[in-house]
mmCIF file of C-alpha atoms in Angstrom:
data_model
loop_
_atom_site.group_PDB
_atom_site.id
_atom_site.type_symbol
_atom_site.label_atom_id
_atom_site.label_comp_id
_atom_site.label_asym_id
_atom_site.label_seq_id
_atom_site.Cartn_x
_atom_site.Cartn_y
_atom_site.Cartn_z
ATOM 1 C CA UNK G 1 88.110 -80.063 -76.717
ATOM 2 C CA UNK G 2 89.150 -76.853 -78.495
ATOM 3 C CA UNK G 3 92.474 -75.111 -77.976
ATOM 4 C CA UNK G 4 90.597 -72.118 -76.550
ATOM 5 C CA UNK G 5 88.907 -74.322 -73.953
ATOM 6 C CA UNK G 6 92.297 -75.668 -72.906
ATOM 7 C CA UNK G 7 94.063 -72.320 -72.744
ATOM 8 C CA UNK G 8 91.301 -70.361 -70.991
ATOM 9 C CA UNK G 9 91.687 -71.969 -67.497
ATOM 10 C CA UNK G 10 95.469 -71.562 -67.675
ATOM 11 C CA UNK G 11 95.096 -67.909 -68.668
ATOM 12 C CA UNK G 12 92.837 -67.137 -65.707
ATOM 13 C CA UNK G 13 95.133 -69.058 -63.336
ATOM 14 C CA UNK G 14 98.185 -67.069 -64.428
ATOM 15 C CA UNK G 15 96.209 -63.822 -64.295
ATOM 16 C CA UNK G 16 95.103 -64.527 -60.727
ATOM 17 C CA UNK G 17 98.672 -65.314 -59.620
ATOM 18 C CA UNK G 18 99.879 -62.068 -61.216
ATOM 19 C CA UNK G 19 97.192 -60.013 -59.518
ATOM 20 C CA UNK G 20 97.830 -61.690 -56.177
ATOM 21 C CA UNK G 21 101.511 -60.742 -56.452
ATOM 22 C CA UNK G 22 100.428 -57.133 -57.095
ATOM 23 C CA UNK G 23 98.171 -57.284 -54.035
ATOM 24 C CA UNK G 24 101.129 -58.338 -51.881
ATOM 25 C CA UNK G 25 103.461 -55.831 -53.550
ATOM 26 C CA UNK G 26 101.020 -53.001 -52.875
ATOM 27 C CA UNK G 27 101.028 -53.898 -49.200
ATOM 28 C CA UNK G 28 104.827 -53.981 -49.076
ATOM 29 C CA UNK G 29 105.241 -50.643 -50.854
ATOM 30 C CA UNK G 30 102.773 -48.856 -48.582
ATOM 31 C CA UNK G 31 104.487 -50.300 -45.506
ATOM 32 C CA UNK G 32 108.042 -49.652 -46.689
ATOM 33 C CA UNK G 33 107.288 -46.033 -47.618
ATOM 34 C CA UNK G 34 105.275 -45.537 -44.401
ATOM 35 C CA UNK G 35 102.204 -44.322 -46.287
ATOM 36 C CA UNK G 36 99.621 -46.451 -44.464
ATOM 37 C CA UNK G 37 98.564 -43.681 -42.106
ATOM 38 C CA UNK G 38 98.017 -41.235 -44.978
ATOM 39 C CA UNK G 39 95.839 -43.393 -47.230
ATOM 40 C CA UNK G 40 92.119 -43.911 -46.584
ATOM 41 C CA UNK G 41 90.041 -46.204 -48.786
ATOM 42 C CA UNK G 42 86.311 -45.891 -49.405
ATOM 43 C CA UNK G 43 83.560 -46.991 -51.790
ATOM 44 C CA UNK G 44 81.866 -44.660 -54.258
ATOM 45 C CA UNK G 45 79.330 -45.744 -56.909
ATOM 46 C CA UNK G 46 80.709 -43.328 -59.474
ATOM 47 C CA UNK G 47 78.394 -42.236 -62.280
ATOM 48 C CA UNK G 48 76.085 -45.281 -62.235
ATOM 49 C CA UNK G 49 74.383 -46.612 -59.113
ATOM 50 C CA UNK G 50 73.380 -50.250 -58.606
ATOM 51 C CA UNK G 51 71.333 -52.565 -56.404
ATOM 52 C CA UNK G 52 71.949 -53.295 -52.733
ATOM 53 C CA UNK G 53 73.899 -56.513 -53.291
ATOM 54 C CA UNK G 54 76.343 -55.074 -55.831
ATOM 55 C CA UNK G 55 77.049 -51.959 -53.762
ATOM 56 C CA UNK G 56 77.458 -53.808 -50.466
ATOM 57 C CA UNK G 57 79.837 -56.291 -52.063
ATOM 58 C CA UNK G 58 82.041 -53.396 -53.175
ATOM 59 C CA UNK G 59 81.968 -51.978 -49.644
ATOM 60 C CA UNK G 60 83.034 -55.354 -48.231
ATOM 61 C CA UNK G 61 85.774 -55.639 -50.857
ATOM 62 C CA UNK G 62 87.129 -52.175 -50.036
ATOM 63 C CA UNK G 63 87.092 -53.016 -46.317
ATOM 64 C CA UNK G 64 88.993 -56.228 -47.015
ATOM 65 C CA UNK G 65 91.578 -54.473 -49.162
ATOM 66 C CA UNK G 66 92.055 -51.705 -46.621
ATOM 67 C CA UNK G 67 92.661 -54.105 -43.759
ATOM 68 C CA UNK G 68 95.040 -56.224 -45.832
ATOM 69 C CA UNK G 69 97.083 -53.153 -46.733
ATOM 70 C CA UNK G 70 96.932 -51.799 -43.194
ATOM 71 C CA UNK G 71 95.060 -48.609 -44.078
ATOM 72 C CA UNK G 72 91.783 -47.110 -42.829
ATOM 73 C CA UNK G 73 88.479 -47.615 -44.641
ATOM 74 C CA UNK G 74 85.842 -44.882 -44.464
ATOM 75 C CA UNK G 75 82.891 -44.730 -46.854
ATOM 76 C CA UNK G 76 80.898 -41.691 -47.958
ATOM 77 C CA UNK G 77 77.126 -42.234 -47.664
ATOM 78 C CA UNK G 78 75.487 -44.261 -50.421
ATOM 79 C CA UNK G 79 73.072 -41.787 -51.981
ATOM 80 C CA UNK G 80 71.022 -44.076 -54.222
ATOM 81 C CA UNK G 81 70.191 -47.785 -54.453
ATOM 82 C CA UNK G 82 68.250 -49.309 -57.334
ATOM 83 C CA UNK G 83 64.705 -50.321 -56.417
ATOM 84 C CA UNK G 84 63.191 -53.585 -57.630
ATOM 85 C CA UNK G 85 59.498 -54.388 -58.132
ATOM 86 C CA UNK G 86 58.840 -56.423 -54.967
ATOM 87 C CA UNK G 87 61.002 -54.436 -52.535
ATOM 88 C CA UNK G 88 58.032 -52.711 -50.915
ATOM 89 C CA UNK G 89 59.769 -49.334 -50.920
ATOM 90 C CA UNK G 90 57.236 -47.381 -52.942
ATOM 91 C CA UNK G 91 56.992 -44.360 -50.646
ATOM 92 C CA UNK G 92 59.734 -41.791 -50.251
ATOM 93 C CA UNK G 93 59.764 -42.269 -46.468
ATOM 94 C CA UNK G 94 60.210 -46.043 -46.718
ATOM 95 C CA UNK G 95 63.018 -45.636 -49.270
ATOM 96 C CA UNK G 96 64.811 -42.972 -47.195
ATOM 97 C CA UNK G 97 64.540 -45.146 -44.091
ATOM 98 C CA UNK G 98 65.985 -48.098 -46.014
ATOM 99 C CA UNK G 99 68.845 -45.970 -47.363
ATOM 100 C CA UNK G 100 69.633 -44.590 -43.905
ATOM 101 C CA UNK G 101 69.753 -48.101 -42.450
ATOM 102 C CA UNK G 102 72.180 -49.220 -45.157
ATOM 103 C CA UNK G 103 74.470 -46.278 -44.409
ATOM 104 C CA UNK G 104 74.315 -47.037 -40.701
ATOM 105 C CA UNK G 105 75.208 -50.639 -41.467
ATOM 106 C CA UNK G 106 78.417 -49.634 -43.269
ATOM 107 C CA UNK G 107 79.112 -46.750 -40.859
ATOM 108 C CA UNK G 108 79.173 -44.176 -43.655
ATOM 109 C CA UNK G 109 80.693 -40.791 -42.812
ATOM 110 C CA UNK G 110 79.541 -37.608 -44.515
ATOM 111 C CA UNK G 111 82.154 -35.373 -42.899
ATOM 112 C CA UNK G 112 85.815 -35.866 -42.101
ATOM 113 C CA UNK G 113 87.588 -34.313 -39.138
ATOM 114 C CA UNK G 114 90.937 -34.387 -40.887
ATOM 115 C CA UNK G 115 92.226 -32.522 -43.898
ATOM 116 C CA UNK G 116 92.234 -34.842 -46.913
ATOM 117 C CA UNK G 117 92.577 -34.761 -50.670
ATOM 118 C CA UNK G 118 89.801 -36.741 -52.356
ATOM 119 C CA UNK G 119 90.703 -38.947 -55.324
ATOM 120 C CA UNK G 120 88.254 -41.150 -57.221
ATOM 121 C CA UNK G 121 89.184 -44.181 -59.346
ATOM 122 C CA UNK G 122 86.594 -46.364 -61.064
ATOM 123 C CA UNK G 123 88.659 -49.571 -61.424
ATOM 124 C CA UNK G 124 91.522 -49.752 -58.957
ATOM 125 C CA UNK G 125 94.433 -51.721 -60.391
ATOM 126 C CA UNK G 126 98.166 -51.747 -59.731
ATOM 127 C CA UNK G 127 98.968 -48.935 -62.171
ATOM 128 C CA UNK G 128 96.407 -46.608 -60.606
ATOM 129 C CA UNK G 129 97.663 -47.518 -57.134
ATOM 130 C CA UNK G 130 101.177 -46.496 -58.156
ATOM 131 C CA UNK G 131 99.812 -43.133 -59.351
ATOM 132 C CA UNK G 132 98.205 -42.597 -55.941
ATOM 133 C CA UNK G 133 101.447 -43.553 -54.200
ATOM 134 C CA UNK G 134 103.379 -41.061 -56.328
ATOM 135 C CA UNK G 135 100.919 -38.352 -55.327
ATOM 136 C CA UNK G 136 101.318 -39.251 -51.642
ATOM 137 C CA UNK G 137 105.094 -38.994 -51.958
ATOM 138 C CA UNK G 138 104.902 -35.581 -53.637
ATOM 139 C CA UNK G 139 102.419 -34.046 -51.201
ATOM 140 C CA UNK G 140 101.494 -33.806 -47.548
ATOM 141 C CA UNK G 141 98.357 -34.757 -45.671
ATOM 142 C CA UNK G 142 95.963 -37.627 -46.111
ATOM 143 C CA UNK G 143 94.305 -38.927 -49.256
ATOM 144 C CA UNK G 144 90.795 -40.350 -49.296
ATOM 145 C CA UNK G 145 90.793 -42.728 -52.247
ATOM 146 C CA UNK G 146 87.291 -43.832 -53.239
ATOM 147 C CA UNK G 147 86.825 -46.586 -55.797
ATOM 148 C CA UNK G 148 83.904 -48.324 -57.462
ATOM 149 C CA UNK G 149 85.547 -51.614 -58.402
ATOM 150 C CA UNK G 150 88.313 -52.980 -56.129
ATOM 151 C CA UNK G 151 88.097 -56.497 -57.604
ATOM 152 C CA UNK G 152 91.410 -56.422 -59.491
ATOM 153 C CA UNK G 153 93.019 -57.016 -56.103
ATOM 154 C CA UNK G 154 90.301 -58.642 -54.002
ATOM 155 C CA UNK G 155 89.311 -61.323 -56.520
ATOM 156 C CA UNK G 156 92.954 -62.425 -56.520
ATOM 157 C CA UNK G 157 92.625 -63.489 -52.883
ATOM 158 C CA UNK G 158 88.963 -63.543 -51.774
ATOM 159 C CA UNK G 159 89.811 -64.971 -48.362
ATOM 160 C CA UNK G 160 90.667 -61.403 -47.286
ATOM 161 C CA UNK G 161 86.895 -60.728 -47.161
ATOM 162 C CA UNK G 162 87.074 -62.283 -43.698
ATOM 163 C CA UNK G 163 88.337 -59.140 -42.002
ATOM 164 C CA UNK G 164 87.391 -57.410 -38.762
ATOM 165 C CA UNK G 165 85.413 -54.548 -40.319
ATOM 166 C CA UNK G 166 83.288 -56.965 -42.351
ATOM 167 C CA UNK G 167 82.647 -59.122 -39.299
ATOM 168 C CA UNK G 168 81.354 -55.999 -37.536
ATOM 169 C CA UNK G 169 78.959 -55.433 -40.443
ATOM 170 C CA UNK G 170 77.900 -59.068 -40.141
ATOM 171 C CA UNK G 171 76.974 -58.598 -36.483
ATOM 172 C CA UNK G 172 75.097 -55.363 -37.208
ATOM 173 C CA UNK G 173 73.225 -56.993 -40.085
ATOM 174 C CA UNK G 174 71.727 -59.557 -37.709
ATOM 175 C CA UNK G 175 69.805 -56.728 -36.022
ATOM 176 C CA UNK G 176 67.639 -56.546 -39.156
ATOM 177 C CA UNK G 177 66.837 -60.277 -39.312
ATOM 178 C CA UNK G 178 63.277 -61.359 -38.533
ATOM 179 C CA UNK G 179 63.929 -65.102 -38.316
ATOM 180 C CA UNK G 180 66.754 -67.580 -37.833
ATOM 181 C CA UNK G 181 67.217 -70.132 -40.605
ATOM 182 C CA UNK G 182 70.212 -71.966 -39.168
ATOM 183 C CA UNK G 183 68.365 -75.299 -39.376
ATOM 184 C CA UNK G 184 67.148 -74.747 -42.937
ATOM 185 C CA UNK G 185 68.331 -75.019 -46.518
ATOM 186 C CA UNK G 186 68.030 -71.532 -47.984
ATOM 187 C CA UNK G 187 68.072 -70.683 -51.667
ATOM 188 C CA UNK G 188 68.495 -67.240 -53.148
ATOM 189 C CA UNK G 189 66.902 -67.271 -56.587
ATOM 190 C CA UNK G 190 67.678 -64.353 -58.859
ATOM 191 C CA UNK G 191 64.790 -64.087 -61.315
ATOM 192 C CA UNK G 192 65.148 -60.684 -62.964
ATOM 193 C CA UNK G 193 62.521 -60.253 -65.674
ATOM 194 C CA UNK G 194 62.098 -64.007 -66.161
ATOM 195 C CA UNK G 195 62.186 -66.332 -69.169
ATOM 196 C CA UNK G 196 65.972 -66.677 -68.884
ATOM 197 C CA UNK G 197 66.508 -63.191 -70.333
ATOM 198 C CA UNK G 198 70.105 -62.188 -71.065
ATOM 199 C CA UNK G 199 71.137 -58.672 -70.087
ATOM 200 C CA UNK G 200 73.064 -56.455 -72.530
ATOM 201 C CA UNK G 201 76.778 -57.198 -72.544
ATOM 202 C CA UNK G 202 76.393 -60.618 -70.936
ATOM 203 C CA UNK G 203 76.623 -64.088 -72.482
ATOM 204 C CA UNK G 204 74.257 -66.003 -70.216
ATOM 205 C CA UNK G 205 71.183 -65.202 -68.107
ATOM 206 C CA UNK G 206 71.433 -64.408 -64.409
ATOM 207 C CA UNK G 207 68.445 -66.662 -63.842
ATOM 208 C CA UNK G 208 69.166 -70.372 -63.331
ATOM 209 C CA UNK G 209 66.832 -73.117 -64.507
ATOM 210 C CA UNK G 210 64.731 -74.747 -61.789
ATOM 211 C CA UNK G 211 66.007 -78.228 -62.729
ATOM 212 C CA UNK G 212 69.600 -77.165 -62.016
ATOM 213 C CA UNK G 213 68.556 -75.684 -58.683
ATOM 214 C CA UNK G 214 66.646 -78.857 -57.783
ATOM 215 C CA UNK G 215 69.743 -80.999 -58.282
ATOM 216 C CA UNK G 216 71.672 -78.843 -55.798
ATOM 217 C CA UNK G 217 68.827 -78.894 -53.258
ATOM 218 C CA UNK G 218 68.744 -82.702 -53.434
ATOM 219 C CA UNK G 219 72.480 -82.842 -52.699
ATOM 220 C CA UNK G 220 72.004 -80.536 -49.716
ATOM 221 C CA UNK G 221 69.161 -82.683 -48.385
ATOM 222 C CA UNK G 222 71.287 -85.821 -48.735
ATOM 223 C CA UNK G 223 74.055 -84.195 -46.664
ATOM 224 C CA UNK G 224 71.664 -83.050 -43.929
ATOM 225 C CA UNK G 225 70.667 -85.417 -41.122
ATOM 226 C CA UNK G 226 67.806 -83.242 -39.849
ATOM 227 C CA UNK G 227 64.560 -85.098 -40.536
ATOM 228 C CA UNK G 228 62.583 -81.855 -40.204
ATOM 229 C CA UNK G 229 64.662 -79.854 -42.652
ATOM 230 C CA UNK G 230 62.811 -77.103 -44.542
ATOM 231 C CA UNK G 231 63.584 -75.268 -47.775
ATOM 232 C CA UNK G 232 63.283 -71.472 -47.864
ATOM 233 C CA UNK G 233 63.477 -69.648 -51.183
ATOM 234 C CA UNK G 234 64.164 -65.911 -51.305
ATOM 235 C CA UNK G 235 63.392 -64.536 -54.743
ATOM 236 C CA UNK G 236 62.544 -61.418 -56.717
ATOM 237 C CA UNK G 237 60.189 -63.492 -58.888
ATOM 238 C CA UNK G 238 56.530 -62.423 -58.747
ATOM 239 C CA UNK G 239 53.803 -65.073 -58.412
ATOM 240 C CA UNK G 240 52.043 -63.541 -61.432
ATOM 241 C CA UNK G 241 53.139 -61.470 -64.428
ATOM 242 C CA UNK G 242 53.412 -57.817 -63.506
ATOM 243 C CA UNK G 243 54.329 -54.408 -64.851
ATOM 244 C CA UNK G 244 56.737 -52.302 -62.842
ATOM 245 C CA UNK G 245 57.078 -48.535 -63.149
ATOM 246 C CA UNK G 246 60.578 -47.598 -61.936
ATOM 247 C CA UNK G 247 60.933 -44.301 -60.043
ATOM 248 C CA UNK G 248 61.523 -41.418 -62.443
ATOM 249 C CA UNK G 249 65.034 -40.811 -61.080
ATOM 250 C CA UNK G 250 66.001 -44.462 -61.655
ATOM 251 C CA UNK G 251 64.914 -44.920 -65.265
ATOM 252 C CA UNK G 252 68.535 -44.970 -66.436
ATOM 253 C CA UNK G 253 69.272 -48.140 -64.450
ATOM 254 C CA UNK G 254 66.595 -50.035 -66.406
ATOM 255 C CA UNK G 255 67.348 -48.686 -69.879
ATOM 256 C CA UNK G 256 68.171 -51.365 -72.483
ATOM 257 C CA UNK G 257 67.168 -54.220 -70.181
ATOM 258 C CA UNK G 258 64.969 -56.968 -71.668
ATOM 259 C CA UNK G 259 61.267 -56.262 -71.140
ATOM 260 C CA UNK G 260 61.675 -52.501 -70.591
ATOM 261 C CA UNK G 261 59.915 -50.168 -73.017
ATOM 262 C CA UNK G 262 61.329 -46.928 -71.634
ATOM 263 C CA UNK G 263 58.665 -46.448 -68.970
ATOM 264 C CA UNK G 264 57.382 -49.864 -67.890
ATOM 265 C CA UNK G 265 59.244 -53.074 -67.064
ATOM 266 C CA UNK G 266 57.334 -56.241 -67.982
ATOM 267 C CA UNK G 267 58.239 -59.075 -65.608
ATOM 268 C CA UNK G 268 57.191 -62.689 -66.027
ATOM 269 C CA UNK G 269 56.039 -64.849 -63.130
ATOM 270 C CA UNK G 270 58.371 -67.379 -61.524
ATOM 271 C CA UNK G 271 56.851 -70.790 -60.754
ATOM 272 C CA UNK G 272 59.220 -72.123 -58.110
ATOM 273 C CA UNK G 273 56.656 -74.358 -56.412
ATOM 274 C CA UNK G 274 57.703 -77.121 -58.829
ATOM 275 C CA UNK G 275 60.719 -77.718 -56.583
ATOM 276 C CA UNK G 276 58.425 -79.627 -54.217
ATOM 277 C CA UNK G 277 57.749 -82.278 -56.885
ATOM 278 C CA UNK G 278 61.228 -83.781 -56.404
ATOM 279 C CA UNK G 279 62.441 -82.534 -53.031
ATOM 280 C CA UNK G 280 59.532 -83.750 -50.830
ATOM 281 C CA UNK G 281 60.406 -81.358 -47.995
ATOM 282 C CA UNK G 282 58.382 -78.379 -46.772
ATOM 283 C CA UNK G 283 58.868 -75.279 -48.893
ATOM 284 C CA UNK G 284 58.378 -71.596 -48.070
ATOM 285 C CA UNK G 285 58.803 -68.936 -50.744
ATOM 286 C CA UNK G 286 59.710 -65.382 -49.711
ATOM 287 C CA UNK G 287 58.926 -63.040 -52.593
ATOM 288 C CA UNK G 288 60.624 -59.665 -52.346
ATOM 289 C CA UNK G 289 60.306 -57.526 -49.260
ATOM 290 C CA UNK G 290 62.709 -55.031 -47.731
ATOM 291 C CA UNK G 291 66.110 -55.999 -49.229
ATOM 292 C CA UNK G 292 68.010 -55.343 -46.010
ATOM 293 C CA UNK G 293 65.728 -57.675 -44.038
ATOM 294 C CA UNK G 294 65.937 -60.339 -46.752
ATOM 295 C CA UNK G 295 69.738 -60.077 -46.767
ATOM 296 C CA UNK G 296 69.850 -60.403 -42.975
ATOM 297 C CA UNK G 297 67.622 -63.489 -43.024
ATOM 298 C CA UNK G 298 69.693 -65.076 -45.805
ATOM 299 C CA UNK G 299 72.831 -64.597 -43.711
ATOM 300 C CA UNK G 300 71.374 -66.798 -40.941
ATOM 301 C CA UNK G 301 71.053 -69.851 -43.218
ATOM 302 C CA UNK G 302 72.445 -73.208 -42.175
ATOM 303 C CA UNK G 303 72.941 -74.116 -45.829
ATOM 304 C CA UNK G 304 72.918 -71.360 -48.438
ATOM 305 C CA UNK G 305 72.533 -71.900 -52.187
ATOM 306 C CA UNK G 306 73.474 -68.917 -54.349
ATOM 307 C CA UNK G 307 72.330 -67.860 -57.782
ATOM 308 C CA UNK G 308 74.173 -65.552 -60.166
ATOM 309 C CA UNK G 309 73.764 -62.515 -57.932
ATOM 310 C CA UNK G 310 75.913 -60.309 -55.725
ATOM 311 C CA UNK G 311 73.031 -60.186 -53.232
ATOM 312 C CA UNK G 312 73.450 -63.834 -52.275
ATOM 313 C CA UNK G 313 77.250 -63.563 -52.433
ATOM 314 C CA UNK G 314 77.152 -60.822 -49.803
ATOM 315 C CA UNK G 315 74.852 -62.913 -47.589
ATOM 316 C CA UNK G 316 77.317 -65.802 -47.841
ATOM 317 C CA UNK G 317 80.339 -63.613 -47.042
ATOM 318 C CA UNK G 318 78.587 -62.141 -44.004
ATOM 319 C CA UNK G 319 76.837 -65.363 -42.956
ATOM 320 C CA UNK G 320 77.848 -67.809 -40.260
ATOM 321 C CA UNK G 321 77.688 -70.999 -42.337
ATOM 322 C CA UNK G 322 80.389 -72.739 -44.337
ATOM 323 C CA UNK G 323 77.739 -74.746 -46.198
ATOM 324 C CA UNK G 324 77.586 -72.513 -49.254
ATOM 325 C CA UNK G 325 76.877 -73.597 -52.834
ATOM 326 C CA UNK G 326 77.585 -71.208 -55.698
ATOM 327 C CA UNK G 327 77.349 -71.478 -59.504
ATOM 328 C CA UNK G 328 80.621 -72.634 -61.025
ATOM 329 C CA UNK G 329 80.412 -69.832 -63.581
ATOM 330 C CA UNK G 330 79.981 -67.060 -61.005
ATOM 331 C CA UNK G 331 81.984 -63.998 -62.029
ATOM 332 C CA UNK G 332 83.717 -63.635 -58.639
ATOM 333 C CA UNK G 333 85.870 -66.437 -57.185
ATOM 334 C CA UNK G 334 84.378 -68.530 -54.407
ATOM 335 C CA UNK G 335 85.665 -68.392 -50.846
ATOM 336 C CA UNK G 336 87.542 -71.310 -49.315
ATOM 337 C CA UNK G 337 85.245 -74.153 -48.328
ATOM 338 C CA UNK G 338 82.360 -73.239 -50.638
ATOM 339 C CA UNK G 339 80.983 -75.892 -52.967
ATOM 340 C CA UNK G 340 80.158 -75.200 -56.602
ATOM 341 C CA UNK G 341 77.528 -76.540 -58.956
ATOM 342 C CA UNK G 342 77.058 -76.501 -62.722
ATOM 343 C CA UNK G 343 74.324 -73.966 -63.479
ATOM 344 C CA UNK G 344 74.003 -74.516 -67.221
#
């Protein structure tokens, strides 16, 4: 084993302890200086928007951080969410309805009844928090601090996701579910463009090989005593190769991705039916559909297997089950009680 392989886990352990101490220190400073009532946290996508899963995870993280620090969380409306090929949101009316439902889910507020100073920070860390605290001490009134990435603090202690405001979102999300999967094994499979493509700036594909997924499913079946257990797969993988034309105002979110020629995204089919060759249990594949409905249905799972995707992570955070399996190399830490599996 190389020296780098030995040092890397220790480095991340020390880093997490350091960040967790900053999380606690931030709470103590705000309380000691009596600034809690003057600071309001919210989520803002900044210059680049993202998909539903990534944006909702940031909302949940901001809620968690706000409750831990004893401050209010209020989010401006999300104005844009990236559309994917199988979402079924081709018309403007269907997209607007979807966007409105998402903003109702997070209780977004477009107007504030109190006088505030708005401050935006892309990556909220301890240094930027201190700058905000200094501003609060030198001024009067409330500050609405919106951030895109609150993970410096939240990833240090992910158990804070289990806060009251997120549980309220969990209950509201169930209103969009169309079926209960509490007696099923549910897999979220992130396909992307297929063929294990690696996105720019990343070292490994988001997609996970079917053989790795099958091994996890077999473990879940072995742990389950229900003789009538069924496997549900929620995926963005098309049954056949397709070409997707992103909306003109969302071209930027696809630029430089594998398979995109500037106008058309070429997506390869995903053959997930092969899972039945080794699992021998009934299989139902859900391809695409309204993302909010899919997320709600995922959150009802009795056993939930995640891929490398924020979409499934959000479903697990908001879900009612503790039987969650996540890739060991996921870029956010797992919550207490979750199992991990080797995805490569």
